[in-house]
Amino acid sequence: MNFRLFSLGCCLLLLISCGPVDRDGQVLADYESAATEALVREMIRTAPELNPGVAKSYSITLGEIVRGRDYTPASMPFLKRFDDLKVRMISATVLTTMPPSNDIVDPDLRVAMFLIQIRAMKQTAGDVWEYEAGWSYKNQFQRLAWKVIGNNGQYRVERGAVVDGNFKG
């Protein structure tokens, strides 16, 4: 009996030390890859202009977002990879909501922002990844299937079918 408890304790300790995982057991920190960077760049480039003339901020979460529970924010080193885009990237750890609509807002600018969610990532071949990723802005959102194909450090991002959302654009 003691050996079983010891083994269970060791397994739990290993799981906790790995950090958050996705629904398939992949460590979310592994999402912060060059392929994911290419995907996020494409999502920012192709994001709809929903509120023309208003400053835009972006934030990235990894894995599931479950109402009433925490989510996993992308790390600051990962967010820094987008400095060359000259867009405002902020950590999801500081996001807040603004009544009465409870829109997610940039806490400094107090304006709605784009929240990018990398919900799932699966490597299907040596340099091929399939993603389920989406964005939300105020009360609009869209989640899509994506494929990222690497070739000698260069990445091609292919947009797939809409998985979920209410955006009609």
mmCIF file of C-alpha atoms in Angstrom:
data_model
loop_
_atom_site.group_PDB
_atom_site.id
_atom_site.type_symbol
_atom_site.label_atom_id
_atom_site.label_comp_id
_atom_site.label_asym_id
_atom_site.label_seq_id
_atom_site.Cartn_x
_atom_site.Cartn_y
_atom_site.Cartn_z
ATOM 1 C CA MET A 1 0.000 0.000 0.000
ATOM 2 C CA ASN A 2 2.776 2.451 0.877
ATOM 3 C CA PHE A 3 4.537 1.740 -2.427
ATOM 4 C CA ARG A 4 1.323 2.597 -4.326
ATOM 5 C CA LEU A 5 0.967 5.884 -2.467
ATOM 6 C CA PHE A 6 4.623 6.672 -3.099
ATOM 7 C CA SER A 7 4.245 5.870 -6.823
ATOM 8 C CA LEU A 8 1.090 7.967 -7.096
ATOM 9 C CA GLY A 9 2.802 10.846 -5.303
ATOM 10 C CA CYS A 10 5.782 10.673 -7.683
ATOM 11 C CA CYS A 11 3.483 10.665 -10.721
ATOM 12 C CA LEU A 12 1.553 13.669 -9.430
ATOM 13 C CA LEU A 13 4.783 15.531 -8.722
ATOM 14 C CA LEU A 14 5.992 14.879 -12.265
ATOM 15 C CA LEU A 15 2.709 16.116 -13.738
ATOM 16 C CA ILE A 16 2.748 19.274 -11.643
ATOM 17 C CA SER A 17 6.353 20.028 -12.560
ATOM 18 C CA CYS A 18 5.562 19.832 -16.277
ATOM 19 C CA GLY A 19 3.154 22.754 -16.047
ATOM 20 C CA PRO A 20 -0.264 23.043 -17.646
ATOM 21 C CA VAL A 21 -1.137 20.589 -20.413
ATOM 22 C CA ASP A 22 -3.715 20.561 -23.200
ATOM 23 C CA ARG A 23 -6.555 18.071 -23.566
ATOM 24 C CA ASP A 24 -4.152 15.588 -25.207
ATOM 25 C CA GLY A 25 -1.538 15.886 -22.464
ATOM 26 C CA GLN A 26 0.911 18.091 -24.367
ATOM 27 C CA VAL A 27 2.708 20.669 -22.216
ATOM 28 C CA LEU A 28 1.392 24.136 -23.122
ATOM 29 C CA ALA A 29 4.865 25.687 -22.886
ATOM 30 C CA ASP A 30 5.727 23.604 -25.985
ATOM 31 C CA TYR A 31 3.170 25.688 -27.910
ATOM 32 C CA GLU A 32 5.628 28.606 -27.825
ATOM 33 C CA SER A 33 7.440 27.456 -30.951
ATOM 34 C CA ALA A 34 8.512 28.989 -34.233
ATOM 35 C CA ALA A 35 5.504 27.350 -35.916
ATOM 36 C CA THR A 36 3.113 28.946 -33.420
ATOM 37 C CA GLU A 37 4.865 32.272 -33.896
ATOM 38 C CA ALA A 38 4.227 32.014 -37.648
ATOM 39 C CA LEU A 39 0.566 31.220 -36.956
ATOM 40 C CA VAL A 40 0.101 34.161 -34.580
ATOM 41 C CA ARG A 41 1.739 36.517 -37.081
ATOM 42 C CA GLU A 42 -0.724 35.344 -39.741
ATOM 43 C CA MET A 43 -3.667 35.727 -37.348
ATOM 44 C CA ILE A 44 -2.643 39.300 -36.520
ATOM 45 C CA ARG A 45 -2.073 40.100 -40.201
ATOM 46 C CA THR A 46 -5.496 38.772 -41.224
ATOM 47 C CA ALA A 47 -7.534 39.889 -38.185
ATOM 48 C CA PRO A 48 -10.685 41.740 -39.223
ATOM 49 C CA GLU A 49 -10.833 45.516 -38.695
ATOM 50 C CA LEU A 50 -13.773 45.479 -36.291
ATOM 51 C CA ASN A 51 -13.424 48.924 -34.760
ATOM 52 C CA PRO A 52 -11.656 51.216 -37.250
ATOM 53 C CA GLY A 53 -9.560 53.995 -35.795
ATOM 54 C CA VAL A 54 -9.377 52.508 -32.297
ATOM 55 C CA ALA A 55 -5.985 51.372 -31.013
ATOM 56 C CA LYS A 56 -5.639 47.588 -30.920
ATOM 57 C CA SER A 57 -3.912 45.484 -28.304
ATOM 58 C CA TYR A 58 -3.287 41.749 -28.536
ATOM 59 C CA SER A 59 -2.842 39.009 -25.979
ATOM 60 C CA ILE A 60 -2.235 35.271 -26.368
ATOM 61 C CA THR A 61 -3.539 32.363 -24.311
ATOM 62 C CA LEU A 62 -2.556 28.729 -24.655
ATOM 63 C CA GLY A 63 -4.935 25.783 -24.357
ATOM 64 C CA GLU A 64 -8.512 25.895 -23.179
ATOM 65 C CA ILE A 65 -10.275 28.953 -21.832
ATOM 66 C CA VAL A 66 -12.977 27.828 -19.436
ATOM 67 C CA ARG A 67 -15.376 30.412 -18.018
ATOM 68 C CA GLY A 68 -14.840 30.851 -14.311
ATOM 69 C CA ARG A 69 -11.395 29.202 -14.337
ATOM 70 C CA ASP A 70 -7.883 30.318 -15.089
ATOM 71 C CA TYR A 71 -6.262 30.180 -18.500
ATOM 72 C CA THR A 72 -2.623 29.864 -19.458
ATOM 73 C CA PRO A 73 -1.068 33.087 -20.756
ATOM 74 C CA ALA A 74 1.765 33.048 -23.267
ATOM 75 C CA SER A 75 5.089 33.936 -21.666
ATOM 76 C CA MET A 76 6.625 37.390 -21.928
ATOM 77 C CA PRO A 77 9.608 36.055 -23.960
ATOM 78 C CA PHE A 78 7.116 34.628 -26.478
ATOM 79 C CA LEU A 79 5.209 37.933 -26.648
ATOM 80 C CA LYS A 80 8.525 39.765 -27.225
ATOM 81 C CA ARG A 81 8.962 37.826 -30.483
ATOM 82 C CA PHE A 82 6.304 40.110 -31.991
ATOM 83 C CA ASP A 83 8.022 43.415 -31.167
ATOM 84 C CA ASP A 84 8.894 43.939 -34.838
ATOM 85 C CA LEU A 85 5.186 44.074 -35.734
ATOM 86 C CA LYS A 86 4.824 47.354 -33.816
ATOM 87 C CA VAL A 87 1.552 46.225 -32.221
ATOM 88 C CA ARG A 88 0.764 46.360 -28.531
ATOM 89 C CA MET A 89 1.181 42.866 -27.032
ATOM 90 C CA ILE A 90 0.292 42.445 -23.366
ATOM 91 C CA SER A 91 0.284 39.505 -21.012
ATOM 92 C CA ALA A 92 -3.046 37.805 -20.457
ATOM 93 C CA THR A 93 -2.245 37.860 -16.735
ATOM 94 C CA VAL A 94 -3.143 41.559 -16.544
ATOM 95 C CA LEU A 95 -6.338 41.548 -18.600
ATOM 96 C CA THR A 96 -9.465 42.894 -17.026
ATOM 97 C CA THR A 97 -13.102 43.305 -18.011
ATOM 98 C CA MET A 98 -15.157 46.463 -18.278
ATOM 99 C CA PRO A 99 -18.797 46.649 -17.184
ATOM 100 C CA PRO A 100 -21.540 46.573 -18.232
ATOM 101 C CA SER A 101 -20.654 44.329 -21.216
ATOM 102 C CA ASN A 102 -17.700 42.633 -19.483
ATOM 103 C CA ASP A 103 -15.577 43.000 -22.612
ATOM 104 C CA ILE A 104 -11.952 41.997 -22.120
ATOM 105 C CA VAL A 105 -9.907 45.185 -22.155
ATOM 106 C CA ASP A 106 -6.345 46.406 -22.125
ATOM 107 C CA PRO A 107 -5.954 47.607 -18.520
ATOM 108 C CA ASP A 108 -3.855 50.652 -19.528
ATOM 109 C CA LEU A 109 -5.770 51.877 -22.577
ATOM 110 C CA ARG A 110 -9.201 50.723 -21.319
ATOM 111 C CA VAL A 111 -10.203 49.632 -24.838
ATOM 112 C CA ALA A 112 -11.349 46.238 -26.070
ATOM 113 C CA MET A 113 -8.587 44.028 -27.358
ATOM 114 C CA PHE A 114 -7.955 40.990 -29.505
ATOM 115 C CA LEU A 115 -7.457 37.845 -27.469
ATOM 116 C CA ILE A 116 -5.745 35.137 -29.509
ATOM 117 C CA GLN A 117 -6.290 31.598 -28.261
ATOM 118 C CA ILE A 118 -4.055 28.765 -29.392
ATOM 119 C CA ARG A 119 -6.467 26.075 -28.258
ATOM 120 C CA ALA A 120 -4.772 22.961 -29.624
ATOM 121 C CA MET A 121 -1.555 22.093 -31.439
ATOM 122 C CA LYS A 122 -0.544 18.741 -32.850
ATOM 123 C CA GLN A 123 2.579 17.891 -34.828
ATOM 124 C CA THR A 124 1.399 15.575 -37.611
ATOM 125 C CA ALA A 125 4.713 15.158 -39.451
ATOM 126 C CA GLY A 126 8.316 16.333 -39.097
ATOM 127 C CA ASP A 127 7.621 19.954 -40.052
ATOM 128 C CA VAL A 128 3.815 20.003 -40.143
ATOM 129 C CA TRP A 129 1.537 21.147 -37.330
ATOM 130 C CA GLU A 130 -2.239 21.306 -37.127
ATOM 131 C CA TYR A 131 -3.798 23.925 -34.878
ATOM 132 C CA GLU A 132 -7.151 24.965 -33.590
ATOM 133 C CA ALA A 133 -6.797 28.672 -32.901
ATOM 134 C CA GLY A 134 -9.053 31.673 -32.773
ATOM 135 C CA TRP A 135 -9.560 35.259 -31.757
ATOM 136 C CA SER A 136 -12.142 37.226 -29.835
ATOM 137 C CA TYR A 137 -12.871 40.945 -29.807
ATOM 138 C CA LYS A 138 -15.700 42.317 -27.690
ATOM 139 C CA ASN A 139 -18.616 39.963 -28.327
ATOM 140 C CA GLN A 140 -17.326 38.552 -31.633
ATOM 141 C CA PHE A 141 -15.111 35.509 -32.028
ATOM 142 C CA GLN A 142 -13.963 32.961 -34.543
ATOM 143 C CA ARG A 143 -12.032 29.720 -34.128
ATOM 144 C CA LEU A 144 -10.476 28.014 -37.138
ATOM 145 C CA ALA A 145 -8.437 24.992 -38.096
ATOM 146 C CA TRP A 146 -4.956 25.951 -39.294
ATOM 147 C CA LYS A 147 -1.980 24.104 -40.747
ATOM 148 C CA VAL A 148 1.602 25.332 -40.427
ATOM 149 C CA ILE A 149 4.209 23.791 -42.706
ATOM 150 C CA GLY A 150 7.896 24.372 -42.054
ATOM 151 C CA ASN A 151 10.686 24.187 -44.605
ATOM 152 C CA ASN A 152 14.273 25.053 -43.582
ATOM 153 C CA GLY A 153 13.195 27.579 -40.955
ATOM 154 C CA GLN A 154 10.517 29.173 -43.166
ATOM 155 C CA TYR A 155 6.846 28.621 -42.382
ATOM 156 C CA ARG A 156 3.742 28.621 -44.547
ATOM 157 C CA VAL A 157 0.413 29.055 -42.760
ATOM 158 C CA GLU A 158 -2.769 27.644 -44.302
ATOM 159 C CA ARG A 159 -6.159 28.727 -43.038
ATOM 160 C CA GLY A 160 -8.679 25.924 -42.704
ATOM 161 C CA ALA A 161 -12.364 25.649 -41.936
ATOM 162 C CA VAL A 162 -14.201 27.655 -39.313
ATOM 163 C CA VAL A 163 -14.657 25.465 -36.231
ATOM 164 C CA ASP A 164 -16.772 27.818 -34.130
ATOM 165 C CA GLY A 165 -17.742 31.454 -33.856
ATOM 166 C CA ASN A 166 -20.266 34.191 -34.449
ATOM 167 C CA PHE A 167 -18.177 36.429 -36.744
ATOM 168 C CA LYS A 168 -19.856 36.838 -40.136
ATOM 169 C CA GLY A 169 -17.022 38.380 -42.134
#
